[in-house]
């Protein structure tokens, strides 16, 4: 106050982080060094925001964000992505292409890419780098990546049509863990 700053009106605190059920502690020597985890920063960021709840110890939609329930937002989006994946696998677009069923194929691809677009927009606050990579891959213009764009189909946003950039695209690399290693030291 003497420096002209007001004290914070709200403090946001999280519960403890645990490793194998034991609270992380420098004195116990079980603090995990994020640089040695072997996961890319975006994956680690997602894990931390997904597991960090305000009411319970953490293990290694708009309302969810405003109430600091990031894990619920992540869960909701991941659930939708699982459903989109199930839809995609059930519709078998590779077979639709062989059958020359272009209208059905276009519908499946549109629904899938539109779901990816909306989920990527929602995930931007949690995993900005990965969400941006996905939106870039879908060629979503920079000015069509805000919350309001989740409420309208992509074709209604100035005629934007989603087209995948060519080439292989992997958001998360598979992480192989050495089963002989018991824990990662700091």
Short mmCIF file of N, CA and C in Angstrom, two decimals:
data_model
loop_
_atom_site.label_atom_id
_atom_site.label_comp_id
_atom_site.label_asym_id
_atom_site.label_seq_id
_atom_site.Cartn_x
_atom_site.Cartn_y
_atom_site.Cartn_z
N UNK A 1 0.82 -1.18 0.00
CA UNK A 1 0.00 0.00 0.00
C UNK A 1 0.87 1.24 0.00
N UNK A 2 1.98 1.20 0.70
CA UNK A 2 2.86 2.36 0.74
C UNK A 2 3.45 2.65 -0.64
N UNK A 3 3.61 1.62 -1.45
CA UNK A 3 4.16 1.80 -2.79
C UNK A 3 3.07 2.16 -3.80
N UNK A 4 1.84 2.31 -3.33
CA UNK A 4 0.75 2.66 -4.22
C UNK A 4 0.03 1.47 -4.83
N UNK A 5 0.36 0.27 -4.36
CA UNK A 5 -0.29 -0.93 -4.86
C UNK A 5 -1.32 -1.41 -3.85
N UNK A 6 -2.41 -1.92 -4.35
CA UNK A 6 -3.43 -2.49 -3.47
C UNK A 6 -3.14 -3.97 -3.27
N UNK A 7 -3.41 -4.50 -2.08
CA UNK A 7 -3.20 -5.94 -1.87
C UNK A 7 -4.19 -6.74 -2.73
N UNK A 8 -3.84 -7.97 -3.06
CA UNK A 8 -4.76 -8.77 -3.88
C UNK A 8 -6.08 -8.99 -3.17
N UNK A 9 -7.15 -9.03 -3.94
CA UNK A 9 -8.48 -9.27 -3.37
C UNK A 9 -8.74 -10.76 -3.20
N UNK A 10 -8.01 -11.57 -3.95
CA UNK A 10 -8.25 -13.01 -3.91
C UNK A 10 -6.91 -13.72 -4.07
N UNK A 11 -6.70 -14.77 -3.30
CA UNK A 11 -5.53 -15.63 -3.46
C UNK A 11 -6.00 -16.97 -3.99
N UNK A 12 -5.35 -17.43 -5.01
CA UNK A 12 -5.67 -18.73 -5.59
C UNK A 12 -4.56 -19.69 -5.21
N UNK A 13 -4.89 -20.69 -4.40
CA UNK A 13 -3.89 -21.65 -3.91
C UNK A 13 -4.31 -23.05 -4.35
N UNK A 14 -3.33 -23.87 -4.60
CA UNK A 14 -3.62 -25.26 -4.97
C UNK A 14 -3.20 -26.18 -3.83
N UNK A 15 -3.63 -27.41 -3.93
CA UNK A 15 -3.25 -28.41 -2.93
C UNK A 15 -1.81 -28.85 -3.21
N UNK A 16 -1.36 -29.86 -2.48
CA UNK A 16 0.02 -30.34 -2.63
C UNK A 16 0.18 -31.21 -3.87
N UNK A 17 1.40 -31.25 -4.38
CA UNK A 17 1.77 -32.18 -5.43
C UNK A 17 2.38 -33.40 -4.75
N UNK A 18 2.01 -34.57 -5.22
CA UNK A 18 2.52 -35.79 -4.60
C UNK A 18 3.26 -36.64 -5.63
N UNK A 19 4.18 -37.43 -5.13
CA UNK A 19 4.89 -38.43 -5.94
C UNK A 19 4.74 -39.75 -5.21
N UNK A 20 4.13 -40.71 -5.89
CA UNK A 20 3.87 -42.02 -5.27
C UNK A 20 3.13 -41.87 -3.95
N UNK A 21 2.19 -40.91 -3.89
CA UNK A 21 1.37 -40.71 -2.70
C UNK A 21 2.03 -39.92 -1.59
N UNK A 22 3.25 -39.47 -1.78
CA UNK A 22 3.97 -38.70 -0.75
C UNK A 22 4.15 -37.28 -1.25
N UNK A 23 3.84 -36.31 -0.37
CA UNK A 23 3.98 -34.91 -0.74
C UNK A 23 5.40 -34.60 -1.19
N UNK A 24 5.50 -33.87 -2.31
CA UNK A 24 6.83 -33.47 -2.79
C UNK A 24 7.51 -32.59 -1.76
N UNK A 25 8.78 -32.86 -1.52
CA UNK A 25 9.52 -32.11 -0.52
C UNK A 25 11.00 -32.12 -0.86
N UNK A 26 11.63 -30.96 -0.76
CA UNK A 26 13.08 -30.91 -1.00
C UNK A 26 13.81 -31.74 0.04
N UNK A 27 13.32 -31.72 1.29
CA UNK A 27 14.02 -32.46 2.34
C UNK A 27 13.93 -33.98 2.12
N UNK A 28 12.84 -34.44 1.52
CA UNK A 28 12.72 -35.87 1.21
C UNK A 28 13.45 -36.23 -0.09
N UNK A 29 13.76 -35.23 -0.88
CA UNK A 29 14.47 -35.47 -2.13
C UNK A 29 13.61 -36.07 -3.23
N UNK A 30 12.30 -35.87 -3.14
CA UNK A 30 11.42 -36.46 -4.15
C UNK A 30 10.79 -35.40 -5.07
N UNK A 31 11.41 -34.24 -5.16
CA UNK A 31 10.90 -33.20 -6.05
C UNK A 31 11.24 -33.58 -7.48
N UNK A 32 10.25 -33.50 -8.34
CA UNK A 32 10.43 -33.86 -9.74
C UNK A 32 10.96 -32.66 -10.51
N UNK A 33 12.04 -32.87 -11.22
CA UNK A 33 12.60 -31.83 -12.07
C UNK A 33 11.87 -31.89 -13.41
N UNK A 34 11.12 -30.84 -13.77
CA UNK A 34 10.34 -30.89 -15.01
C UNK A 34 11.18 -31.10 -16.26
N UNK A 35 12.45 -30.73 -16.20
CA UNK A 35 13.33 -30.92 -17.37
C UNK A 35 13.74 -32.37 -17.55
N UNK A 36 13.55 -33.19 -16.51
CA UNK A 36 13.93 -34.60 -16.61
C UNK A 36 12.73 -35.52 -16.78
N UNK A 37 11.55 -34.96 -16.88
CA UNK A 37 10.35 -35.78 -17.00
C UNK A 37 10.31 -36.50 -18.35
N UNK A 38 10.84 -35.89 -19.37
CA UNK A 38 10.85 -36.51 -20.69
C UNK A 38 9.64 -36.15 -21.53
N UNK A 39 8.82 -35.24 -21.04
CA UNK A 39 7.64 -34.81 -21.78
C UNK A 39 7.87 -33.40 -22.30
N UNK A 40 7.29 -33.07 -23.46
CA UNK A 40 7.43 -31.70 -23.94
C UNK A 40 6.72 -30.73 -23.00
N UNK A 41 7.13 -29.46 -22.99
CA UNK A 41 6.53 -28.49 -22.07
C UNK A 41 5.01 -28.41 -22.16
N UNK A 42 4.45 -28.49 -23.36
CA UNK A 42 2.99 -28.41 -23.50
C UNK A 42 2.29 -29.59 -22.84
N UNK A 43 2.87 -30.77 -22.96
CA UNK A 43 2.28 -31.94 -22.33
C UNK A 43 2.35 -31.83 -20.81
N UNK A 44 3.47 -31.36 -20.30
CA UNK A 44 3.62 -31.18 -18.85
C UNK A 44 2.66 -30.11 -18.35
N UNK A 45 2.55 -29.03 -19.09
CA UNK A 45 1.62 -27.96 -18.71
C UNK A 45 0.20 -28.50 -18.64
N UNK A 46 -0.19 -29.30 -19.64
CA UNK A 46 -1.52 -29.90 -19.64
C UNK A 46 -1.71 -30.77 -18.40
N UNK A 47 -0.73 -31.60 -18.10
CA UNK A 47 -0.82 -32.48 -16.92
C UNK A 47 -0.99 -31.65 -15.65
N UNK A 48 -0.19 -30.62 -15.50
CA UNK A 48 -0.25 -29.81 -14.28
C UNK A 48 -1.60 -29.13 -14.14
N UNK A 49 -2.12 -28.57 -15.23
CA UNK A 49 -3.42 -27.90 -15.15
C UNK A 49 -4.56 -28.90 -15.05
N UNK A 50 -4.39 -30.07 -15.62
CA UNK A 50 -5.44 -31.09 -15.55
C UNK A 50 -5.55 -31.67 -14.14
N UNK A 51 -4.43 -31.90 -13.51
CA UNK A 51 -4.41 -32.56 -12.21
C UNK A 51 -4.50 -31.59 -11.03
N UNK A 52 -4.25 -30.32 -11.26
CA UNK A 52 -4.22 -29.35 -10.15
C UNK A 52 -5.63 -28.91 -9.80
N UNK A 53 -6.16 -29.45 -8.73
CA UNK A 53 -7.47 -29.02 -8.25
C UNK A 53 -7.27 -28.21 -6.98
N UNK A 54 -8.28 -27.45 -6.64
CA UNK A 54 -8.17 -26.60 -5.46
C UNK A 54 -8.46 -27.38 -4.17
N UNK A 55 -9.11 -28.53 -4.31
CA UNK A 55 -9.58 -29.20 -3.11
C UNK A 55 -8.87 -30.50 -2.77
N UNK A 56 -8.08 -31.02 -3.68
CA UNK A 56 -7.40 -32.28 -3.35
C UNK A 56 -5.98 -32.26 -3.90
N UNK A 57 -5.14 -33.08 -3.31
CA UNK A 57 -3.75 -33.12 -3.75
C UNK A 57 -3.67 -33.61 -5.19
N UNK A 58 -2.78 -32.99 -5.93
CA UNK A 58 -2.62 -33.35 -7.34
C UNK A 58 -1.65 -34.50 -7.48
N UNK A 59 -1.92 -35.39 -8.38
CA UNK A 59 -1.06 -36.51 -8.72
C UNK A 59 -0.47 -36.18 -10.07
N UNK A 60 1.14 -36.81 -9.86
CA UNK A 60 1.90 -36.65 -11.11
C UNK A 60 1.18 -37.44 -12.14
N UNK A 61 -14.97 -25.53 -19.87
CA UNK A 61 -15.79 -24.70 -20.55
C UNK A 61 -15.76 -23.30 -19.96
N UNK A 62 -16.16 -22.56 -20.37
CA UNK A 62 -15.96 -21.17 -19.95
C UNK A 62 -16.21 -21.05 -18.45
N UNK A 63 -17.28 -21.68 -17.97
CA UNK A 63 -17.59 -21.63 -16.54
C UNK A 63 -16.51 -22.30 -15.73
N UNK A 64 -15.91 -23.36 -16.26
CA UNK A 64 -14.82 -24.04 -15.57
C UNK A 64 -13.62 -23.12 -15.46
N UNK A 65 -13.34 -22.38 -16.49
CA UNK A 65 -12.21 -21.45 -16.45
C UNK A 65 -12.45 -20.35 -15.43
N UNK A 66 -13.64 -19.76 -15.45
CA UNK A 66 -13.90 -18.64 -14.55
C UNK A 66 -13.95 -19.08 -13.09
N UNK A 67 -14.23 -20.35 -12.85
CA UNK A 67 -14.23 -20.88 -11.48
C UNK A 67 -12.93 -21.59 -11.13
N UNK A 68 -11.91 -21.43 -11.97
CA UNK A 68 -10.59 -22.03 -11.75
C UNK A 68 -10.64 -23.56 -11.69
N UNK A 69 -11.58 -24.15 -12.39
CA UNK A 69 -11.68 -25.61 -12.45
C UNK A 69 -11.15 -26.08 -13.80
N UNK A 70 -9.87 -25.82 -14.02
CA UNK A 70 -9.25 -26.11 -15.31
C UNK A 70 -9.35 -27.59 -15.66
N UNK A 71 -9.26 -28.43 -14.65
CA UNK A 71 -9.32 -29.87 -14.90
C UNK A 71 -10.67 -30.28 -15.48
N UNK A 72 -11.74 -29.60 -15.07
CA UNK A 72 -13.06 -29.93 -15.61
C UNK A 72 -13.18 -29.49 -17.07
N UNK A 73 -12.60 -28.35 -17.39
CA UNK A 73 -12.59 -27.90 -18.79
C UNK A 73 -11.82 -28.91 -19.63
N UNK A 74 -10.66 -29.33 -19.13
CA UNK A 74 -9.85 -30.31 -19.86
C UNK A 74 -10.61 -31.62 -20.02
N UNK A 75 -11.24 -32.09 -18.96
CA UNK A 75 -12.01 -33.34 -19.03
C UNK A 75 -13.13 -33.25 -20.05
N UNK A 76 -13.86 -32.13 -20.06
CA UNK A 76 -14.98 -31.97 -20.99
C UNK A 76 -14.48 -31.99 -22.43
N UNK A 77 -13.40 -31.29 -22.70
CA UNK A 77 -12.86 -31.26 -24.07
C UNK A 77 -12.34 -32.63 -24.48
N UNK A 78 -11.62 -33.29 -23.59
CA UNK A 78 -11.09 -34.62 -23.91
C UNK A 78 -12.23 -35.60 -24.17
N UNK A 79 -13.31 -35.49 -23.40
CA UNK A 79 -14.48 -36.34 -23.63
C UNK A 79 -15.04 -36.12 -25.03
N UNK A 80 -15.18 -34.86 -25.42
CA UNK A 80 -15.67 -34.54 -26.77
C UNK A 80 -14.72 -35.09 -27.83
N UNK A 81 -13.41 -34.97 -27.59
CA UNK A 81 -12.44 -35.49 -28.56
C UNK A 81 -12.52 -37.01 -28.67
N UNK A 82 -12.78 -37.69 -27.55
CA UNK A 82 -12.96 -39.15 -27.61
C UNK A 82 -14.20 -39.50 -28.44
N UNK A 83 -15.28 -38.73 -28.25
CA UNK A 83 -16.49 -38.97 -29.04
C UNK A 83 -16.25 -38.70 -30.52
N UNK A 84 -15.50 -37.65 -30.82
CA UNK A 84 -15.17 -37.33 -32.22
C UNK A 84 -14.34 -38.45 -32.84
N UNK A 85 -13.41 -38.98 -32.07
CA UNK A 85 -12.59 -40.09 -32.55
C UNK A 85 -13.45 -41.33 -32.80
N UNK A 86 -14.37 -41.61 -31.89
CA UNK A 86 -15.29 -42.74 -32.06
C UNK A 86 -16.14 -42.54 -33.31
N UNK A 87 -16.66 -41.33 -33.49
CA UNK A 87 -17.45 -41.01 -34.69
C UNK A 87 -16.63 -41.25 -35.96
N UNK A 88 -15.41 -40.75 -35.96
CA UNK A 88 -14.53 -40.88 -37.13
C UNK A 88 -14.26 -42.34 -37.45
N UNK A 89 -13.93 -43.12 -36.42
CA UNK A 89 -13.64 -44.55 -36.63
C UNK A 89 -14.87 -45.32 -37.07
N UNK A 90 -16.03 -44.96 -36.52
CA UNK A 90 -17.28 -45.63 -36.87
C UNK A 90 -17.69 -45.34 -38.32
N UNK A 91 -17.49 -44.11 -38.75
CA UNK A 91 -17.89 -43.71 -40.10
C UNK A 91 -16.93 -44.20 -41.18
N UNK A 92 -15.72 -44.55 -40.80
CA UNK A 92 -14.71 -45.11 -41.71
C UNK A 92 -14.57 -44.29 -43.00
N UNK A 93 -14.05 -43.07 -42.88
CA UNK A 93 -13.94 -42.23 -44.08
C UNK A 93 -13.07 -42.83 -45.18
N UNK A 94 -12.12 -43.67 -44.83
CA UNK A 94 -11.27 -44.32 -45.82
C UNK A 94 -12.10 -45.24 -46.72
N UNK A 95 -13.15 -45.86 -46.12
CA UNK A 95 -14.04 -46.70 -46.93
C UNK A 95 -14.99 -45.85 -47.76
N UNK A 96 -15.44 -44.71 -47.20
CA UNK A 96 -16.30 -43.80 -47.95
C UNK A 96 -15.58 -43.29 -49.20
N UNK A 97 -14.29 -43.04 -49.06
CA UNK A 97 -13.50 -42.57 -50.20
C UNK A 97 -13.42 -43.65 -51.28
N UNK A 98 -13.21 -44.90 -50.85
CA UNK A 98 -13.15 -46.02 -51.81
C UNK A 98 -14.49 -46.21 -52.53
N UNK A 99 -15.60 -45.98 -51.80
CA UNK A 99 -16.94 -46.15 -52.38
C UNK A 99 -17.36 -44.94 -53.22
N UNK A 100 -16.52 -43.92 -53.23
CA UNK A 100 -16.81 -42.68 -53.95
C UNK A 100 -18.07 -42.00 -53.40
N UNK A 101 -18.29 -42.13 -52.08
CA UNK A 101 -19.42 -41.49 -51.40
C UNK A 101 -18.97 -40.11 -50.90
N UNK A 102 -18.80 -39.19 -51.85
CA UNK A 102 -18.18 -37.91 -51.56
C UNK A 102 -18.97 -37.06 -50.56
N UNK A 103 -20.29 -37.04 -50.66
CA UNK A 103 -21.09 -36.22 -49.75
C UNK A 103 -20.95 -36.71 -48.31
N UNK A 104 -21.03 -38.01 -48.11
CA UNK A 104 -20.87 -38.58 -46.77
C UNK A 104 -19.45 -38.34 -46.25
N UNK A 105 -18.47 -38.51 -47.13
CA UNK A 105 -17.08 -38.27 -46.74
C UNK A 105 -16.87 -36.82 -46.32
N UNK A 106 -17.39 -35.89 -47.11
CA UNK A 106 -17.27 -34.47 -46.77
C UNK A 106 -17.92 -34.17 -45.42
N UNK A 107 -19.06 -34.79 -45.15
CA UNK A 107 -19.76 -34.57 -43.87
C UNK A 107 -18.93 -35.07 -42.70
N UNK A 108 -18.38 -36.27 -42.83
CA UNK A 108 -17.55 -36.84 -41.76
C UNK A 108 -16.32 -35.97 -41.51
N UNK A 109 -15.66 -35.57 -42.58
CA UNK A 109 -14.46 -34.74 -42.43
C UNK A 109 -14.79 -33.37 -41.86
N UNK A 110 -15.92 -32.80 -42.27
CA UNK A 110 -16.31 -31.49 -41.74
C UNK A 110 -16.60 -31.58 -40.24
N UNK A 111 -17.40 -32.56 -39.85
CA UNK A 111 -17.75 -32.69 -38.42
C UNK A 111 -16.49 -32.92 -37.59
N UNK A 112 -15.59 -33.74 -38.08
CA UNK A 112 -14.36 -34.03 -37.34
C UNK A 112 -13.46 -32.80 -37.23
N UNK A 113 -13.22 -32.12 -38.35
CA UNK A 113 -12.34 -30.94 -38.29
C UNK A 113 -12.98 -29.80 -37.52
N UNK A 114 -14.29 -29.67 -37.61
CA UNK A 114 -14.98 -28.62 -36.86
C UNK A 114 -14.88 -28.89 -35.36
N UNK A 115 -15.00 -30.14 -34.97
CA UNK A 115 -14.83 -30.51 -33.56
C UNK A 115 -13.41 -30.20 -33.09
N UNK A 116 -12.43 -30.54 -33.90
CA UNK A 116 -11.03 -30.24 -33.56
C UNK A 116 -10.82 -28.73 -33.43
N UNK A 117 -11.41 -27.96 -34.33
CA UNK A 117 -11.26 -26.50 -34.29
C UNK A 117 -11.80 -25.93 -32.98
N UNK A 118 -13.02 -26.32 -32.63
CA UNK A 118 -13.65 -25.79 -31.42
C UNK A 118 -12.88 -26.24 -30.17
N UNK A 119 -12.49 -27.50 -30.12
CA UNK A 119 -11.73 -28.00 -28.97
C UNK A 119 -10.39 -27.28 -28.84
N UNK A 120 -9.73 -27.02 -29.94
CA UNK A 120 -8.44 -26.31 -29.90
C UNK A 120 -8.62 -24.89 -29.37
N UNK A 121 -9.69 -24.23 -29.77
CA UNK A 121 -9.96 -22.87 -29.27
C UNK A 121 -10.16 -22.91 -27.76
N UNK A 122 -10.94 -23.88 -27.30
CA UNK A 122 -11.22 -23.98 -25.86
C UNK A 122 -9.97 -24.32 -25.08
N UNK A 123 -9.08 -25.11 -25.65
CA UNK A 123 -7.86 -25.52 -24.95
C UNK A 123 -6.74 -24.48 -25.00
N UNK A 124 -6.91 -23.40 -25.75
CA UNK A 124 -5.84 -22.40 -25.85
C UNK A 124 -5.32 -21.89 -24.51
N UNK A 125 -6.17 -21.62 -23.51
CA UNK A 125 -5.63 -21.16 -22.22
C UNK A 125 -4.83 -22.23 -21.49
N UNK A 126 -5.13 -23.50 -21.72
CA UNK A 126 -4.44 -24.58 -21.03
C UNK A 126 -3.14 -24.99 -21.71
N UNK A 127 -3.20 -25.19 -22.99
CA UNK A 127 -2.03 -25.64 -23.76
C UNK A 127 -1.90 -24.77 -25.01
N UNK A 128 -1.49 -23.53 -24.83
CA UNK A 128 -1.49 -22.59 -25.96
C UNK A 128 -0.64 -23.04 -27.15
N UNK A 129 0.53 -23.60 -26.90
CA UNK A 129 1.40 -23.99 -28.02
C UNK A 129 0.76 -25.10 -28.85
N UNK A 130 0.25 -26.13 -28.18
CA UNK A 130 -0.37 -27.24 -28.91
C UNK A 130 -1.66 -26.82 -29.61
N UNK A 131 -2.46 -26.01 -28.92
CA UNK A 131 -3.71 -25.53 -29.52
C UNK A 131 -3.40 -24.70 -30.77
N UNK A 132 -2.38 -23.86 -30.68
CA UNK A 132 -1.99 -23.05 -31.83
C UNK A 132 -1.50 -23.92 -32.97
N UNK A 133 -0.72 -24.95 -32.65
CA UNK A 133 -0.25 -25.87 -33.70
C UNK A 133 -1.42 -26.53 -34.42
N UNK A 134 -2.42 -26.95 -33.65
CA UNK A 134 -3.58 -27.59 -34.25
C UNK A 134 -4.38 -26.60 -35.09
N UNK A 135 -4.61 -25.40 -34.57
CA UNK A 135 -5.34 -24.39 -35.33
C UNK A 135 -4.58 -23.99 -36.59
N UNK A 136 -3.26 -23.94 -36.49
CA UNK A 136 -2.44 -23.67 -37.69
C UNK A 136 -2.59 -24.79 -38.71
N UNK A 137 -2.55 -26.04 -38.22
CA UNK A 137 -2.69 -27.20 -39.11
C UNK A 137 -4.04 -27.17 -39.83
N UNK A 138 -5.08 -26.72 -39.11
CA UNK A 138 -6.41 -26.61 -39.70
C UNK A 138 -6.56 -25.34 -40.54
N UNK A 139 -5.52 -24.52 -40.54
CA UNK A 139 -5.49 -23.24 -41.26
C UNK A 139 -6.62 -22.31 -40.82
N UNK A 140 -6.86 -22.27 -39.51
CA UNK A 140 -7.84 -21.34 -38.95
C UNK A 140 -7.17 -19.98 -38.84
N UNK A 141 -7.74 -18.94 -39.45
CA UNK A 141 -7.12 -17.61 -39.39
C UNK A 141 -6.96 -17.12 -37.94
N UNK A 142 -5.93 -16.32 -37.71
CA UNK A 142 -5.65 -15.80 -36.36
C UNK A 142 -6.85 -15.06 -35.78
N UNK A 143 -7.59 -14.34 -36.61
CA UNK A 143 -8.72 -13.55 -36.10
C UNK A 143 -9.99 -14.37 -35.92
N UNK A 144 -9.89 -15.69 -36.04
CA UNK A 144 -11.05 -16.58 -35.85
C UNK A 144 -10.77 -17.61 -34.76
N UNK A 145 -10.03 -17.20 -33.73
CA UNK A 145 -9.63 -18.15 -32.69
C UNK A 145 -10.07 -17.75 -31.28
N UNK A 146 -11.10 -16.95 -31.16
CA UNK A 146 -11.56 -16.53 -29.83
C UNK A 146 -12.82 -17.30 -29.45
N UNK A 147 -13.24 -17.12 -28.18
CA UNK A 147 -14.39 -17.84 -27.66
C UNK A 147 -15.61 -17.69 -28.56
N UNK A 148 -15.83 -16.49 -29.08
CA UNK A 148 -17.03 -16.26 -29.89
C UNK A 148 -17.06 -17.15 -31.12
N UNK A 149 -15.90 -17.58 -31.58
CA UNK A 149 -15.84 -18.42 -32.77
C UNK A 149 -16.21 -19.87 -32.48
N UNK A 150 -16.37 -20.21 -31.22
CA UNK A 150 -16.85 -21.55 -30.86
C UNK A 150 -18.36 -21.66 -31.07
N UNK A 151 -19.02 -20.52 -31.09
CA UNK A 151 -20.48 -20.50 -31.16
C UNK A 151 -21.02 -20.53 -32.58
N UNK A 152 -20.15 -20.34 -33.56
CA UNK A 152 -20.60 -20.34 -34.94
C UNK A 152 -19.76 -21.34 -35.74
N UNK A 153 -20.38 -21.96 -36.73
CA UNK A 153 -19.60 -22.88 -37.56
C UNK A 153 -18.54 -22.13 -38.35
N UNK A 154 -17.49 -22.82 -38.71
CA UNK A 154 -16.38 -22.16 -39.39
C UNK A 154 -16.80 -21.54 -40.71
N UNK A 155 -17.73 -22.16 -41.40
CA UNK A 155 -18.14 -21.60 -42.69
C UNK A 155 -18.89 -20.28 -42.51
N UNK A 156 -19.41 -20.00 -41.30
CA UNK A 156 -20.11 -18.74 -41.04
C UNK A 156 -19.15 -17.61 -40.69
N UNK A 157 -17.89 -17.94 -40.39
CA UNK A 157 -16.89 -16.92 -40.05
C UNK A 157 -16.24 -16.38 -41.32
N UNK A 158 -17.01 -15.63 -42.07
CA UNK A 158 -16.47 -15.02 -43.27
C UNK A 158 -16.14 -16.03 -44.35
N UNK A 159 -16.83 -17.15 -44.35
CA UNK A 159 -16.59 -18.14 -45.39
C UNK A 159 -15.33 -18.96 -45.20
N UNK A 160 -14.80 -19.00 -43.98
CA UNK A 160 -13.58 -19.76 -43.72
C UNK A 160 -13.85 -21.24 -43.94
N UNK A 161 -13.04 -21.87 -44.74
CA UNK A 161 -13.16 -23.30 -44.95
C UNK A 161 -11.90 -23.96 -44.42
N UNK A 162 -12.08 -24.95 -43.58
CA UNK A 162 -10.94 -25.62 -42.98
C UNK A 162 -10.29 -26.56 -43.98
N UNK A 163 -8.99 -26.43 -44.11
CA UNK A 163 -8.21 -27.32 -44.96
C UNK A 163 -6.97 -27.71 -44.18
N UNK A 164 -6.70 -28.97 -44.15
CA UNK A 164 -5.50 -29.43 -43.45
C UNK A 164 -4.26 -29.11 -44.25
N UNK A 165 -3.24 -28.64 -43.54
CA UNK A 165 -1.94 -28.48 -44.18
C UNK A 165 -1.42 -29.87 -44.50
N UNK A 166 -0.74 -30.02 -45.61
CA UNK A 166 -0.21 -31.35 -45.95
C UNK A 166 0.92 -31.75 -45.00
N UNK A 167 1.14 -33.03 -44.93
CA UNK A 167 2.24 -33.55 -44.12
C UNK A 167 1.78 -34.17 -42.81
N UNK A 168 2.68 -34.93 -42.23
CA UNK A 168 2.42 -35.62 -40.97
C UNK A 168 2.31 -34.60 -39.84
N UNK A 169 1.45 -34.90 -38.88
CA UNK A 169 1.23 -33.99 -37.77
C UNK A 169 1.01 -34.79 -36.50
N UNK A 170 1.88 -34.59 -35.51
CA UNK A 170 1.77 -35.29 -34.23
C UNK A 170 1.76 -34.24 -33.13
N UNK A 171 0.69 -34.21 -32.35
CA UNK A 171 0.62 -33.25 -31.24
C UNK A 171 1.47 -33.70 -30.07
N UNK A 172 1.29 -34.96 -29.65
CA UNK A 172 2.05 -35.51 -28.54
C UNK A 172 2.87 -36.69 -29.03
N UNK A 173 4.15 -36.65 -28.79
CA UNK A 173 4.99 -37.80 -29.08
C UNK A 173 4.78 -38.85 -27.99
N UNK A 174 4.79 -40.09 -28.37
CA UNK A 174 4.67 -41.16 -27.38
C UNK A 174 5.90 -41.14 -26.49
N UNK A 175 5.68 -41.26 -25.19
CA UNK A 175 6.79 -41.26 -24.24
C UNK A 175 7.00 -42.69 -23.77
N UNK A 176 8.21 -43.17 -23.93
CA UNK A 176 8.55 -44.52 -23.48
C UNK A 176 9.29 -44.39 -22.15
N UNK A 177 8.81 -45.09 -21.16
CA UNK A 177 9.40 -45.02 -19.82
C UNK A 177 10.20 -46.28 -19.56
N UNK A 178 11.41 -46.09 -19.07
CA UNK A 178 12.26 -47.21 -18.70
C UNK A 178 11.67 -47.85 -17.45
N UNK A 179 11.20 -49.07 -17.55
CA UNK A 179 10.56 -49.73 -16.41
C UNK A 179 11.54 -50.01 -15.28
N UNK A 180 12.82 -50.00 -15.59
CA UNK A 180 13.82 -50.25 -14.54
C UNK A 180 14.04 -49.01 -13.68
N UNK A 181 13.76 -47.84 -14.24
CA UNK A 181 13.93 -46.60 -13.47
C UNK A 181 12.78 -46.49 -12.48
N UNK A 182 13.10 -46.35 -11.22
CA UNK A 182 12.06 -46.32 -10.20
C UNK A 182 11.47 -44.94 -10.02
N UNK A 183 12.29 -43.91 -10.12
CA UNK A 183 11.77 -42.55 -10.00
C UNK A 183 12.74 -41.59 -10.66
N UNK A 184 12.22 -40.44 -10.96
CA UNK A 184 13.03 -39.40 -11.58
C UNK A 184 13.49 -38.46 -10.47
N UNK A 185 14.79 -38.30 -10.33
CA UNK A 185 15.32 -37.43 -9.28
C UNK A 185 15.41 -36.00 -9.76
N UNK A 186 15.39 -35.08 -8.80
CA UNK A 186 15.50 -33.66 -9.13
C UNK A 186 16.90 -33.32 -9.57
#
